[in-house]
Amino acid sequence: MSSVDPSLSIANPDLKDADVVQKAGLALAGLGVLVLFLSWGGVAIPPSIGLPIALLGILVGTVIYSARLYLNQPEGIKNNGVWFRSLTSRGVLGWVAGIVLTGFYVLLYWFPEYIGFKASGNEGFVALFDPLSMFFKGKPASQWFLYGTLYTLCITALGVKFLFKYRHNRYQFVRTLVVIASQLFLAYLIPEILAGLNYNDVTTASGEYLGYFNTDLKNSWPLDYDFFYDWQLNAFQEPSYQPVGTLYLIIGIAMFLVVTPIITYYVGKRWYCSWVCGCGGLAETAGDPFRHLSSKKLSAWRLERWLIHSVMVFVFVMTAATIYGYFWNTGEVFGLNIYKTFQQPYGFLIGATFSGVIGVGFYPMLGNRVWCRFGCPMAGYMGIIQRFKSRFRITTNGGQCISCGNCSTYCEQGIDVRSYAQKGQNIVRASCVGCGVCSAVCPRGVLNLENGPEQGRTDLPPIIIGNESIKVSN
Ligand code: SF4
Ligand code: SF4
């Protein structure tokens, strides 16, 4: 009996199968992932062989696969099938990915011994990264070195995939190059090299530990919530870390007091959230296939405002208590223990659970910007500036909009972009991270990310329906 395809689509409704080159790329990347899992499972793979196979396999395999996938197609929007693939439509594969990611974060934060981190000598997964850590800083890997290496690998490999996918759009191309470079240099290589030069994490020959401070220059307070913790403030001032320690202290303070408000005034929060931030970088690259899963409901918008501003208040209060404790040399404020009342709950609830476990682990369920949208106090801080005192807006040429909804579908921040476009209204929203994807996927060129005079940027224009055929004057 012959089977009849019931689809009435004028385009081919079936997803194309991977060809042999794509399959080879997938196999290579799969081999890399397999090596990671085998080492985690305790299979004795010599790290000097296993690590290059894992890292290069994932990187080269992903590049081969995505080059073949996207360069074979014309330039333009390429999200075909995202609502039908199991991984990207909350199907079985999506749930498996979510559970594996969430489980990994739980072990990373609270049970690192289960991924092989041992003070007496690493095993398994963490031990696989020992040669690279020895190369940078002459000591075995920690779970955080493993994490930083994999994080950078994900942003680089999947960033290249993003470059192929959005190569029709110059904004996306340049932005993604900056995202990859920021992670690679500012968050990974420079900190590891500084650690190798004994600038931020030293135990002396006599066994005295001189302390640690964070050397990721772009990890600004309040995202870097422990910037003012006493151990970090002391490490900044440690004599043997100078002049680097003092420089990082000054730059860190300047970042949130001066740099952030000024740049956000001129270009909106996009300079940080979509161009340099590590969390945003992962969301834009590894999280790109999940961006359509962000909720567009009004209730989600309401929840977003409550949550993000609550976290902001929490971090401000916690930091105020921390600074008070540091300068008055006390562990209490108003009779409350600073560590137990403020720092420990913030670190557990926000620093680990929200930003890590939920923020990344839930990509396949809730979209790629769960943390940035609902929790990040840095995004909240810049969002207030962007909403009330900035030159940034997305302009909409409402007469051209055909209401296809692409923009709203792929807005990772859950903004109903189409509703603004239909009215020809500027989009001035605190949560917009300026990723520009709404503009990149618009088939009519309706949306433009612009910086301009503050005056009139939130004025409501007449409501335009169709090509200025009907106008509702205000
Ligand atoms: S409105 Fe556009 S630029 Fe802003 S977050 Fe959404 S998709 Fe990105
Ligand atoms: S603005 Fe563009 S992408 Fe959004 S609904 Fe209108 S035509 Fe579609």
GROMACS .gro file of C-alpha atoms and ligand atoms in nm:
model
  490
    1MET     CA    1   0.000   0.000   0.000
    2SER     CA    2   0.145   0.336  -0.093
    3SER     CA    3   0.178   0.595   0.181
    4VAL     CA    4   0.066   0.951   0.119
    5ASP     CA    5   0.241   1.246   0.283
    6PRO     CA    6  -0.045   1.441   0.444
    7SER     CA    7   0.152   1.768   0.461
    8LEU     CA    8   0.023   2.059   0.254
    9SER     CA    9   0.341   2.259   0.306
   10ILE     CA   10   0.487   2.414  -0.009
   11ALA     CA   11   0.835   2.372   0.143
   12ASN     CA   12   0.974   2.031   0.231
   13PRO     CA   13   0.820   1.956   0.575
   14ASP     CA   14   1.064   1.675   0.655
   15LEU     CA   15   1.391   1.745   0.831
   16LYS     CA   16   1.688   1.660   0.615
   17ASP     CA   17   1.898   1.368   0.732
   18ALA     CA   18   2.262   1.435   0.816
   19ASP     CA   19   2.496   1.352   0.529
   20VAL     CA   20   2.818   1.157   0.562
   21VAL     CA   21   3.033   1.462   0.646
   22GLN     CA   22   2.792   1.574   0.916
   23LYS     CA   23   2.784   1.222   1.056
   24ALA     CA   24   3.165   1.216   1.065
   25GLY     CA   25   3.162   1.548   1.256
   26LEU     CA   26   2.903   1.416   1.498
   27ALA     CA   27   3.101   1.096   1.548
   28LEU     CA   28   3.417   1.293   1.626
   29ALA     CA   29   3.238   1.519   1.876
   30GLY     CA   30   3.065   1.211   2.020
   31LEU     CA   31   3.402   1.042   2.066
   32GLY     CA   32   3.521   1.343   2.265
   33VAL     CA   33   3.214   1.334   2.488
   34LEU     CA   34   3.250   0.957   2.527
   35VAL     CA   35   3.606   0.997   2.654
   36LEU     CA   36   3.479   1.246   2.916
   37PHE     CA   37   3.210   1.005   3.033
   38LEU     CA   38   3.443   0.704   3.034
   39SER     CA   39   3.699   0.886   3.245
   40TRP     CA   40   3.417   0.995   3.478
   41GLY     CA   41   3.309   0.632   3.500
   42GLY     CA   42   3.656   0.532   3.617
   43VAL     CA   43   3.791   0.382   3.292
   44ALA     CA   44   4.168   0.427   3.304
   45ILE     CA   45   4.243   0.652   3.007
   46PRO     CA   46   4.588   0.813   3.017
   47PRO     CA   47   4.513   1.188   3.047
   48SER     CA   48   4.790   1.279   2.803
   49ILE     CA   49   4.599   1.089   2.532
   50GLY     CA   50   4.241   1.120   2.656
   51LEU     CA   51   4.238   1.496   2.711
   52PRO     CA   52   4.346   1.602   2.359
   53ILE     CA   53   4.104   1.349   2.208
   54ALA     CA   54   3.819   1.484   2.421
   55LEU     CA   55   3.885   1.857   2.369
   56LEU     CA   56   3.988   1.846   2.004
   57GLY     CA   57   3.723   1.588   1.918
   58ILE     CA   58   3.444   1.809   2.053
   59LEU     CA   59   3.585   2.127   1.896
   60VAL     CA   60   3.674   1.992   1.552
   61GLY     CA   61   3.372   1.762   1.532
   62THR     CA   62   3.133   2.048   1.612
   63VAL     CA   63   3.297   2.276   1.357
   64ILE     CA   64   3.282   2.010   1.082
   65TYR     CA   65   2.919   1.929   1.161
   66SER     CA   66   2.796   2.287   1.175
   67ALA     CA   67   2.999   2.405   0.874
   68ARG     CA   68   2.845   2.132   0.665
   69LEU     CA   69   2.498   2.190   0.806
   70TYR     CA   70   2.481   2.566   0.753
   71LEU     CA   71   2.722   2.644   0.468
   72ASN     CA   72   2.525   2.405   0.247
   73GLN     CA   73   2.219   2.627   0.283
   74PRO     CA   74   2.156   2.981   0.165
   75GLU     CA   75   2.225   3.261   0.414
   76GLY     CA   76   1.930   3.361   0.630
   77ILE     CA   77   1.714   3.240   0.915
   78LYS     CA   78   1.768   2.874   1.000
   79ASN     CA   79   1.552   2.745   1.278
   80ASN     CA   80   1.372   2.477   1.081
   81GLY     CA   81   1.245   2.195   1.296
   82VAL     CA   82   1.322   2.336   1.641
   83TRP     CA   83   0.969   2.259   1.755
   84PHE     CA   84   0.990   1.902   1.627
   85ARG     CA   85   1.327   1.783   1.753
   86SER     CA   86   1.315   1.596   2.080
   87LEU     CA   87   1.611   1.789   2.222
   88THR     CA   88   1.472   2.134   2.148
   89SER     CA   89   1.103   2.080   2.212
   90ARG     CA   90   1.105   1.944   2.567
   91GLY     CA   91   1.102   1.588   2.436
   92VAL     CA   92   1.278   1.287   2.586
   93LEU     CA   93   1.623   1.404   2.473
   94GLY     CA   94   1.554   1.749   2.618
   95TRP     CA   95   1.470   1.597   2.955
   96VAL     CA   96   1.775   1.369   2.946
   97ALA     CA   97   2.000   1.668   2.866
   98GLY     CA   98   1.837   1.871   3.144
   99ILE     CA   99   1.880   1.594   3.401
  100VAL     CA  100   2.245   1.528   3.304
  101LEU     CA  101   2.329   1.901   3.316
  102THR     CA  102   2.149   1.954   3.645
  103GLY     CA  103   2.313   1.647   3.797
  104PHE     CA  104   2.655   1.764   3.683
  105TYR     CA  105   2.606   2.102   3.852
  106VAL     CA  106   2.490   1.942   4.175
  107LEU     CA  107   2.804   1.726   4.187
  108LEU     CA  108   3.028   2.016   4.083
  109TYR     CA  109   2.905   2.247   4.360
  110TRP     CA  110   2.841   2.011   4.647
  111PHE     CA  111   2.995   1.670   4.580
  112PRO     CA  112   3.312   1.726   4.371
  113GLU     CA  113   3.459   1.398   4.495
  114TYR     CA  114   3.207   1.220   4.271
  115ILE     CA  115   3.365   1.374   3.963
  116GLY     CA  116   3.710   1.279   4.086
  117PHE     CA  117   3.836   1.582   4.280
  118LYS     CA  118   4.052   1.458   4.567
  119ALA     CA  119   4.295   1.665   4.771
  120SER     CA  120   4.510   1.353   4.804
  121GLY     CA  121   4.525   1.310   4.424
  122ASN     CA  122   4.261   1.345   4.156
  123GLU     CA  123   4.085   1.055   3.994
  124GLY     CA  124   3.872   0.999   3.687
  125PHE     CA  125   3.707   1.305   3.532
  126VAL     CA  126   3.906   1.575   3.713
  127ALA     CA  127   4.233   1.379   3.677
  128LEU     CA  128   4.183   1.390   3.299
  129PHE     CA  129   4.245   1.766   3.318
  130ASP     CA  130   4.560   1.741   3.532
  131PRO     CA  131   4.808   1.774   3.241
  132LEU     CA  132   4.651   2.101   3.123
  133SER     CA  133   4.639   2.242   3.474
  134MET     CA  134   5.003   2.138   3.529
  135PHE     CA  135   5.092   2.315   3.207
  136PHE     CA  136   4.930   2.643   3.316
  137LYS     CA  137   5.010   2.657   3.684
  138GLY     CA  138   5.215   2.357   3.785
  139LYS     CA  139   4.953   2.192   4.004
  140PRO     CA  140   4.677   1.934   3.955
  141ALA     CA  141   4.332   2.040   3.835
  142SER     CA  142   4.048   2.138   4.064
  143GLN     CA  143   3.683   2.082   3.977
  144TRP     CA  144   3.670   2.454   3.887
  145PHE     CA  145   3.955   2.420   3.640
  146LEU     CA  146   3.767   2.134   3.474
  147TYR     CA  147   3.452   2.344   3.468
  148GLY     CA  148   3.626   2.653   3.329
  149THR     CA  149   3.790   2.449   3.054
  150LEU     CA  150   3.465   2.280   2.948
  151TYR     CA  151   3.277   2.610   2.970
  152THR     CA  152   3.528   2.779   2.741
  153LEU     CA  153   3.521   2.483   2.504
  154CYS     CA  154   3.139   2.497   2.482
  155ILE     CA  155   3.135   2.871   2.410
  156THR     CA  156   3.410   2.836   2.148
  157ALA     CA  157   3.278   2.528   1.966
  158LEU     CA  158   2.911   2.627   1.973
  159GLY     CA  159   3.006   2.992   1.911
  160VAL     CA  160   3.157   2.882   1.581
  161LYS     CA  161   2.833   2.697   1.506
  162PHE     CA  162   2.644   3.020   1.578
  163LEU     CA  163   2.876   3.209   1.341
  164PHE     CA  164   2.786   2.974   1.057
  165LYS     CA  165   2.417   2.989   1.138
  166TYR     CA  166   2.388   3.368   1.156
  167ARG     CA  167   2.654   3.456   0.900
  168HIS     CA  168   2.401   3.670   0.713
  169ASN     CA  169   2.397   3.919   0.998
  170ARG     CA  170   2.702   4.135   1.071
  171TYR     CA  171   2.586   4.228   1.422
  172GLN     CA  172   2.560   3.862   1.518
  173PHE     CA  173   2.892   3.781   1.356
  174VAL     CA  174   3.091   4.052   1.536
  175ARG     CA  175   2.905   4.000   1.862
  176THR     CA  176   2.979   3.628   1.867
  177LEU     CA  177   3.347   3.680   1.790
  178VAL     CA  178   3.363   3.915   2.091
  179VAL     CA  179   3.175   3.662   2.308
  180ILE     CA  180   3.427   3.388   2.222
  181ALA     CA  181   3.728   3.618   2.270
  182SER     CA  182   3.598   3.750   2.605
  183GLN     CA  183   3.557   3.400   2.741
  184LEU     CA  184   3.880   3.267   2.599
  185PHE     CA  185   4.106   3.552   2.703
  186LEU     CA  186   3.943   3.743   2.992
  187ALA     CA  187   3.780   3.452   3.171
  188TYR     CA  188   4.014   3.164   3.093
  189LEU     CA  189   4.364   3.228   2.958
  190ILE     CA  190   4.455   3.547   3.149
  191PRO     CA  191   4.338   3.409   3.487
  192GLU     CA  192   4.520   3.080   3.429
  193ILE     CA  193   4.838   3.258   3.324
  194LEU     CA  194   4.819   3.492   3.626
  195ALA     CA  195   4.771   3.188   3.849
  196GLY     CA  196   5.076   3.031   3.681
  197LEU     CA  197   5.274   3.346   3.761
  198ASN     CA  198   5.166   3.316   4.127
  199TYR     CA  199   4.952   3.627   4.134
  200ASN     CA  200   4.633   3.511   4.302
  201ASP     CA  201   4.640   3.168   4.463
  202VAL     CA  202   4.969   3.086   4.634
  203THR     CA  203   5.083   2.851   4.906
  204THR     CA  204   5.438   2.938   5.015
  205ALA     CA  205   5.720   2.689   5.060
  206SER     CA  206   5.656   2.702   5.435
  207GLY     CA  207   5.294   2.598   5.377
  208GLU     CA  208   5.130   2.938   5.437
  209TYR     CA  209   4.831   3.007   5.208
  210LEU     CA  210   4.832   3.369   5.088
  211GLY     CA  211   4.472   3.374   4.968
  212TYR     CA  212   4.279   3.391   4.646
  213PHE     CA  213   4.109   3.660   4.441
  214ASN     CA  214   3.906   3.627   4.123
  215THR     CA  215   4.098   3.732   3.811
  216ASP     CA  216   3.815   3.732   3.558
  217LEU     CA  217   3.814   4.105   3.477
  218LYS     CA  218   3.462   4.113   3.339
  219ASN     CA  219   3.305   3.927   3.629
  220SER     CA  220   3.180   4.243   3.796
  221TRP     CA  221   2.995   4.289   4.125
  222PRO     CA  222   2.701   4.225   4.183
  223LEU     CA  223   2.727   3.923   3.952
  224ASP     CA  224   3.055   3.847   4.130
  225TYR     CA  225   2.875   3.861   4.464
  226ASP     CA  226   3.178   3.771   4.679
  227PHE     CA  227   3.391   4.060   4.551
  228PHE     CA  228   3.372   4.232   4.894
  229TYR     CA  229   3.412   3.920   5.108
  230ASP     CA  230   3.694   3.962   5.356
  231TRP     CA  231   3.910   3.682   5.209
  232GLN     CA  232   3.894   3.846   4.869
  233LEU     CA  233   3.958   4.201   4.995
  234ASN     CA  234   4.255   4.069   5.192
  235ALA     CA  235   4.392   3.882   4.890
  236PHE     CA  236   4.369   4.196   4.675
  237GLN     CA  237   4.601   4.364   4.926
  238GLU     CA  238   4.843   4.073   4.977
  239PRO     CA  239   5.196   4.220   4.923
  240SER     CA  240   5.322   3.934   4.708
  241TYR     CA  241   5.028   3.974   4.465
  242GLN     CA  242   5.112   4.336   4.384
  243PRO     CA  243   5.058   4.529   4.164
  244VAL     CA  244   4.804   4.290   4.010
  245GLY     CA  245   4.593   4.263   4.328
  246THR     CA  246   4.545   4.638   4.368
  247LEU     CA  247   4.477   4.676   3.998
  248TYR     CA  248   4.198   4.418   4.013
  249LEU     CA  249   4.051   4.586   4.321
  250ILE     CA  250   4.044   4.927   4.150
  251ILE     CA  251   3.910   4.790   3.821
  252GLY     CA  252   3.646   4.586   4.007
  253ILE     CA  253   3.512   4.892   4.189
  254ALA     CA  254   3.530   5.108   3.876
  255MET     CA  255   3.340   4.844   3.680
  256PHE     CA  256   3.015   4.871   3.874
  257LEU     CA  257   3.043   5.234   3.987
  258VAL     CA  258   3.157   5.401   3.665
  259VAL     CA  259   3.205   5.173   3.364
  260THR     CA  260   2.872   4.989   3.385
  261PRO     CA  261   2.641   5.291   3.422
  262ILE     CA  262   2.822   5.495   3.156
  263ILE     CA  263   2.834   5.225   2.888
  264THR     CA  264   2.479   5.114   2.969
  265TYR     CA  265   2.364   5.472   2.926
  266TYR     CA  266   2.513   5.486   2.577
  267VAL     CA  267   2.436   5.140   2.437
  268GLY     CA  268   2.207   4.964   2.685
  269LYS     CA  269   2.288   4.650   2.879
  270ARG     CA  270   2.373   4.458   2.563
  271TRP     CA  271   2.743   4.549   2.587
  272TYR     CA  272   2.761   4.324   2.892
  273CYS     CA  273   2.479   4.069   2.873
  274SER     CA  274   2.520   3.975   2.509
  275TRP     CA  275   2.878   4.067   2.431
  276VAL     CA  276   3.113   3.990   2.722
  277CYS     CA  277   2.940   3.817   3.014
  278GLY     CA  278   3.028   3.449   3.061
  279CYS     CA  279   2.671   3.350   3.158
  280GLY     CA  280   2.535   3.541   2.860
  281GLY     CA  281   2.808   3.394   2.640
  282LEU     CA  282   2.704   3.039   2.722
  283ALA     CA  283   2.337   3.128   2.677
  284GLU     CA  284   2.402   3.280   2.335
  285THR     CA  285   2.609   2.991   2.203
  286ALA     CA  286   2.531   2.661   2.377
  287GLY     CA  287   2.184   2.789   2.464
  288ASP     CA  288   2.091   2.912   2.116
  289PRO     CA  289   1.889   2.599   2.019
  290PHE     CA  290   1.667   2.654   2.326
  291ARG     CA  291   1.592   3.028   2.300
  292HIS     CA  292   1.236   2.972   2.175
  293LEU     CA  293   1.146   2.791   2.501
  294SER     CA  294   1.138   3.111   2.706
  295SER     CA  295   0.788   3.184   2.832
  296LYS     CA  296   0.611   3.479   2.670
  297LYS     CA  297   0.327   3.479   2.923
  298LEU     CA  298   0.241   3.796   3.113
  299SER     CA  299   0.267   3.594   3.434
  300ALA     CA  300   0.630   3.513   3.346
  301TRP     CA  301   0.697   3.885   3.294
  302ARG     CA  302   0.544   3.958   3.635
  303LEU     CA  303   0.746   3.682   3.802
  304GLU     CA  304   1.061   3.807   3.630
  305ARG     CA  305   1.025   4.156   3.777
  306TRP     CA  306   0.961   4.025   4.127
  307LEU     CA  307   1.241   3.773   4.125
  308ILE     CA  308   1.520   3.975   3.969
  309HIS     CA  309   1.457   4.277   4.190
  310SER     CA  310   1.433   4.059   4.500
  311VAL     CA  311   1.775   3.909   4.420
  312MET     CA  312   1.909   4.262   4.372
  313VAL     CA  313   1.783   4.370   4.713
  314PHE     CA  314   1.929   4.051   4.863
  315VAL     CA  315   2.274   4.113   4.713
  316PHE     CA  316   2.275   4.480   4.819
  317VAL     CA  317   2.180   4.394   5.178
  318MET     CA  318   2.425   4.104   5.191
  319THR     CA  319   2.708   4.320   5.056
  320ALA     CA  320   2.629   4.609   5.291
  321ALA     CA  321   2.645   4.367   5.587
  322THR     CA  322   2.969   4.218   5.450
  323ILE     CA  323   3.140   4.558   5.411
  324TYR     CA  324   3.022   4.663   5.757
  325GLY     CA  325   3.168   4.345   5.903
  326TYR     CA  326   3.497   4.399   5.723
  327PHE     CA  327   3.558   4.757   5.831
  328TRP     CA  328   3.424   4.720   6.184
  329ASN     CA  329   3.600   4.386   6.217
  330THR     CA  330   3.292   4.204   6.338
  331GLY     CA  331   3.103   3.894   6.231
  332GLU     CA  332   2.764   4.041   6.328
  333VAL     CA  333   2.531   4.318   6.223
  334PHE     CA  334   2.223   4.403   6.433
  335GLY     CA  335   2.294   4.083   6.627
  336LEU     CA  336   2.276   3.872   6.310
  337ASN     CA  337   2.564   3.650   6.209
  338ILE     CA  338   2.682   3.789   5.872
  339TYR     CA  339   2.795   3.459   5.730
  340LYS     CA  340   2.500   3.246   5.839
  341THR     CA  341   2.229   3.506   5.779
  342PHE     CA  342   2.348   3.664   5.454
  343GLN     CA  343   2.649   3.510   5.282
  344GLN     CA  344   2.571   3.142   5.321
  345PRO     CA  345   2.206   3.163   5.205
  346TYR     CA  346   2.301   3.389   4.912
  347GLY     CA  347   2.583   3.158   4.804
  348PHE     CA  348   2.364   2.849   4.827
  349LEU     CA  349   2.036   2.983   4.689
  350ILE     CA  350   2.155   3.234   4.431
  351GLY     CA  351   2.524   3.177   4.363
  352ALA     CA  352   2.501   2.800   4.316
  353THR     CA  353   2.139   2.681   4.287
  354PHE     CA  354   1.989   2.962   4.079
  355SER     CA  355   2.278   3.068   3.857
  356GLY     CA  356   2.430   2.723   3.805
  357VAL     CA  357   2.192   2.436   3.863
  358ILE     CA  358   1.875   2.606   3.740
  359GLY     CA  359   2.040   2.870   3.520
  360VAL     CA  360   2.213   2.622   3.292
  361GLY     CA  361   2.062   2.286   3.386
  362PHE     CA  362   1.715   2.406   3.285
  363TYR     CA  363   1.809   2.534   2.936
  364PRO     CA  364   1.618   2.249   2.767
  365MET     CA  365   1.308   2.316   2.979
  366LEU     CA  366   1.282   2.692   3.032
  367GLY     CA  367   1.504   2.843   2.765
  368ASN     CA  368   1.858   2.971   2.765
  369ARG     CA  369   1.825   3.285   2.975
  370VAL     CA  370   1.658   3.163   3.293
  371TRP     CA  371   1.929   3.309   3.513
  372CYS     CA  372   1.981   3.631   3.315
  373ARG     CA  373   1.609   3.697   3.299
  374PHE     CA  374   1.490   3.596   3.644
  375GLY     CA  375   1.791   3.611   3.872
  376CYS     CA  376   2.101   3.802   3.770
  377PRO     CA  377   2.144   4.113   3.988
  378MET     CA  378   2.389   4.261   3.735
  379ALA     CA  379   2.121   4.236   3.466
  380GLY     CA  380   1.871   4.387   3.711
  381TYR     CA  381   2.103   4.680   3.787
  382MET     CA  382   2.169   4.754   3.420
  383GLY     CA  383   1.803   4.692   3.336
  384ILE     CA  384   1.695   4.983   3.555
  385ILE     CA  385   1.945   5.212   3.378
  386GLN     CA  386   1.838   5.081   3.039
  387ARG     CA  387   1.473   5.136   3.110
  388PHE     CA  388   1.494   5.484   3.258
  389LYS     CA  389   1.823   5.646   3.156
  390SER     CA  390   1.970   5.510   2.834
  391ARG     CA  391   1.996   5.591   2.465
  392PHE     CA  392   1.924   5.230   2.361
  393ARG     CA  393   1.598   5.119   2.202
  394ILE     CA  394   1.478   4.880   1.934
  395THR     CA  395   1.292   5.076   1.671
  396THR     CA  396   1.012   4.914   1.476
  397ASN     CA  397   0.892   4.991   1.128
  398GLY     CA  398   0.537   4.882   1.202
  399GLY     CA  399   0.402   4.927   0.850
  400GLN     CA  400   0.629   4.646   0.728
  401CYS     CA  401   0.537   4.390   0.993
  402ILE     CA  402   0.353   4.083   0.865
  403SER     CA  403   0.288   3.949   1.217
  404CYS     CA  404   0.476   3.626   1.151
  405GLY     CA  405   0.585   3.617   1.516
  406ASN     CA  406   0.944   3.505   1.449
  407CYS     CA  407   1.075   3.788   1.667
  408SER     CA  408   0.864   3.694   1.969
  409THR     CA  409   0.934   3.323   1.924
  410TYR     CA  410   1.311   3.364   1.931
  411CYS     CA  411   1.333   3.637   2.194
  412GLU     CA  412   1.519   3.458   2.470
  413GLN     CA  413   1.399   3.713   2.726
  414GLY     CA  414   1.035   3.630   2.663
  415ILE     CA  415   0.951   3.974   2.523
  416ASP     CA  416   0.652   3.980   2.291
  417VAL     CA  417   0.841   4.179   2.031
  418ARG     CA  418   0.567   4.139   1.773
  419SER     CA  419   0.316   4.331   1.981
  420TYR     CA  420   0.547   4.634   1.973
  421ALA     CA  421   0.621   4.589   1.604
  422GLN     CA  422   0.254   4.575   1.512
  423LYS     CA  423   0.203   4.911   1.681
  424GLY     CA  424   0.518   5.067   1.540
  425GLN     CA  425   0.630   5.129   1.896
  426ASN     CA  426   0.991   5.144   2.021
  427ILE     CA  427   1.093   4.853   2.242
  428VAL     CA  428   1.233   4.992   2.566
  429ARG     CA  429   1.236   4.707   2.813
  430ALA     CA  430   1.457   4.654   3.117
  431SER     CA  431   1.500   4.285   3.037
  432CYS     CA  432   1.611   4.316   2.673
  433VAL     CA  433   1.971   4.196   2.652
  434GLY     CA  434   2.020   4.338   2.304
  435CYS     CA  435   2.112   4.002   2.153
  436GLY     CA  436   1.963   4.125   1.825
  437VAL     CA  437   1.820   3.786   1.733
  438CYS     CA  438   1.468   3.929   1.698
  439SER     CA  439   1.608   4.157   1.431
  440ALA     CA  440   1.813   3.880   1.268
  441VAL     CA  441   1.512   3.648   1.230
  442CYS     CA  442   1.269   3.913   1.109
  443PRO     CA  443   1.196   3.844   0.741
  444ARG     CA  444   1.087   4.206   0.681
  445GLY     CA  445   1.366   4.408   0.837
  446VAL     CA  446   1.123   4.566   1.082
  447LEU     CA  447   1.349   4.578   1.387
  448ASN     CA  448   1.661   4.785   1.443
  449LEU     CA  449   1.880   4.805   1.752
  450GLU     CA  450   1.967   5.173   1.787
  451ASN     CA  451   2.119   5.429   2.019
  452GLY     CA  452   1.977   5.779   1.995
  453PRO     CA  453   1.850   6.075   2.191
  454GLU     CA  454   1.664   5.995   2.511
  455GLN     CA  455   1.384   6.234   2.424
  456GLY     CA  456   1.084   6.063   2.277
  457ARG     CA  457   1.220   5.711   2.292
  458THR     CA  458   0.924   5.588   2.494
  459ASP     CA  459   0.659   5.810   2.330
  460LEU     CA  460   0.369   5.610   2.193
  461PRO     CA  461   0.319   5.660   1.819
  462PRO     CA  462  -0.018   5.633   1.649
  463ILE     CA  463  -0.122   5.269   1.624
  464ILE     CA  464  -0.056   5.153   1.270
  465ILE     CA  465  -0.239   4.858   1.127
  466GLY     CA  466  -0.118   4.735   0.788
  467ASN     CA  467   0.076   4.968   0.564
  468GLU     CA  468  -0.048   5.285   0.733
  469SER     CA  469  -0.391   5.205   0.594
  470ILE     CA  470  -0.555   5.252   0.933
  471LYS     CA  471  -0.427   5.495   1.192
  472VAL     CA  472  -0.556   5.535   1.543
  473SER     CA  473  -0.441   5.876   1.655
  474ASN     CA  474  -0.364   5.949   2.016
  475SF4     S1  475   1.391   4.199   2.229
  475SF4    FE1  476   1.532   4.126   2.068
  475SF4     S2  477   1.733   4.204   2.126
  475SF4    FE2  478   1.601   4.215   2.309
  475SF4     S3  479   1.637   4.021   2.417
  475SF4    FE3  480   1.459   3.990   2.284
  475SF4     S4  481   1.548   3.902   2.094
  475SF4    FE4  482   1.719   3.993   2.208
  476SF4     S1  483   0.857   4.233   1.344
  476SF4    FE1  484   0.932   4.096   1.181
  476SF4     S2  485   0.960   3.898   1.284
  476SF4    FE2  486   0.830   4.023   1.419
  476SF4     S3  487   0.619   3.968   1.364
  476SF4    FE3  488   0.674   4.149   1.242
  476SF4     S4  489   0.754   4.067   1.048
  476SF4    FE4  490   0.755   3.895   1.195
   0.00000   0.00000   0.00000
